[in-house]
Amino acid sequence: MNLELDQRGRASIDFLVSLGQGMGQASAMLSADIAKAGLDATNLEEDLDARLDQMEAALSGSHALHVRDLIGEWSSTRHGRIGQEAFEAIRPAIELQLQALAQGPTQIEVMAHFTPPEYLKDVWIHRTHGGWDGHEHQGLIHAEMIHKRYLNAMFGGGVFDARRAVLNNLPRRDYRRIFEMGVSSGFHTLGLADAFPEAAISGCDVSRPMLEQAQRVANERGLEWKLYISRGEDTRLPDASFDLVSSFILLHELPADVNVGFFREAFRLLEPGGAVIMTDVPPYAAQDKLTTWRFDRGARRGGEPYWRESGLLDTTAIARECGFINVRAFKEPTGGNYWVTIGEKAAA
Amino acid sequence: MNTPQQPILTPDQLDNLGLAVISLAKELWVVKDRQLVAEALLKQKGLLADLDTFQPDADLAAKLAAERQKFVKDLMAALLDKPSPNG
């Protein structure tokens, strides 16, 4: 979809982007304040909570830290509302297009056993106003207003390329039956379809508005995806029904036990010789203490309730415990802050 | 006796004040953007000179009033919102 926003919506999102990019000056000042306090990655507390306290005490007088917090608070609590407002302004003009894109080869099925997960009850991931089901078109709003126009600009324009690039790390190029856990609005699904054009693609998500956007993305291109409203850790799909299972930037939104559940379910869903690829943010163990402090603190304020417990996991150990072989994890070599975990299921 | 000077806002309202300032800045940018777009359009049609002397009719006056009320409502929300763990 290539939506044209009205002037107010466009200018509001432009402001969000510029405000976020304008944080660079405050970030540089904060780095200087940290150095002035004599703190660096080598002398910070080992314990994460103690490290948070240590830094708060050392930086209590940092003007830059408070300004960053203020801008972060405003951006995280307003971006969802701005996106919704921008959508409502053009809604009458695109209503027919939305209805048309609900028709086509890609359809959505609600799994009979599905119940919304407790771990997302009353949780607004990223502090997105209303949460993923907080607006009937939250998927479109998040994808078209926030992801394409705001986050992509904030991350230098490469977030869509990364969703395709990570797949180059896989051991085979001939996957035919692919399942994605946590389809969201379908950006990574599109990367899978592009990388493996001959494959039948299926996926699940717990949010209907998100899957409805993925459905539009697929139908617009004439693609036939099978989309299920289901939890990734409990799909109830048949054993050994796929040769590749993938997820992208999802694990950190899930509690630790659900992270494990995703790997376990991936192993069950894979046929012998198949592979799993889970891409997420780097774990705490792969980053220095100062970097983990920045992300840990940001997550606590930015609607990332499971960031720490997920980030403390060792995905390679989990994958091995679930039965995968040839397990490896590494930072995506083409750039971005992505951590790729790949495992294979032994051939029969 | 003059009215004694006394604080108006309490310290716990400082965050609201900061958020309200950013909300105002965003609204100001939206208007500034619109102004530049409108002036470019008016210039294309040779109407830029009429901008300062134009008087709103009843319909436009009502629209301005409605927009103004929304503007104030958003500002009040930023000032009055209690901190929440979500958004």
Tab-separated table of C-alpha atoms in Angstrom, chain A residues 170 245 251 263 276-280 283 314-317 319 327-330 339-343:
chain	number	residue	atom	x	y	z
A	170	LEU	CA	20.229	-20.024	6.085
A	245	VAL	CA	10.283	-21.811	10.792
A	251	LEU	CA	11.218	-12.885	20.996
A	263	PHE	CA	11.775	-22.953	19.942
A	276	VAL	CA	14.688	-22.600	12.409
A	277	ILE	CA	15.814	-18.971	12.173
A	278	MET	CA	14.899	-16.575	14.959
A	279	THR	CA	16.101	-12.988	14.579
A	280	ASP	CA	15.907	-10.557	17.447
A	283	PRO	CA	21.241	-10.689	24.074
A	314	ASP	CA	20.878	-17.996	25.705
A	315	THR	CA	19.020	-18.869	22.523
A	316	THR	CA	21.703	-21.323	21.410
A	317	ALA	CA	21.337	-23.325	24.632
A	319	ALA	CA	17.671	-24.409	20.712
A	327	VAL	CA	23.050	-24.299	16.326
A	328	ARG	CA	24.765	-20.942	15.865
A	329	ALA	CA	23.990	-17.360	16.857
A	330	PHE	CA	25.643	-14.209	15.553
A	339	TRP	CA	20.951	-11.203	16.447
A	340	VAL	CA	20.329	-14.305	14.349
A	341	THR	CA	19.893	-17.766	15.854
A	342	ILE	CA	19.815	-20.717	13.449
A	343	GLY	CA	19.352	-24.382	14.237
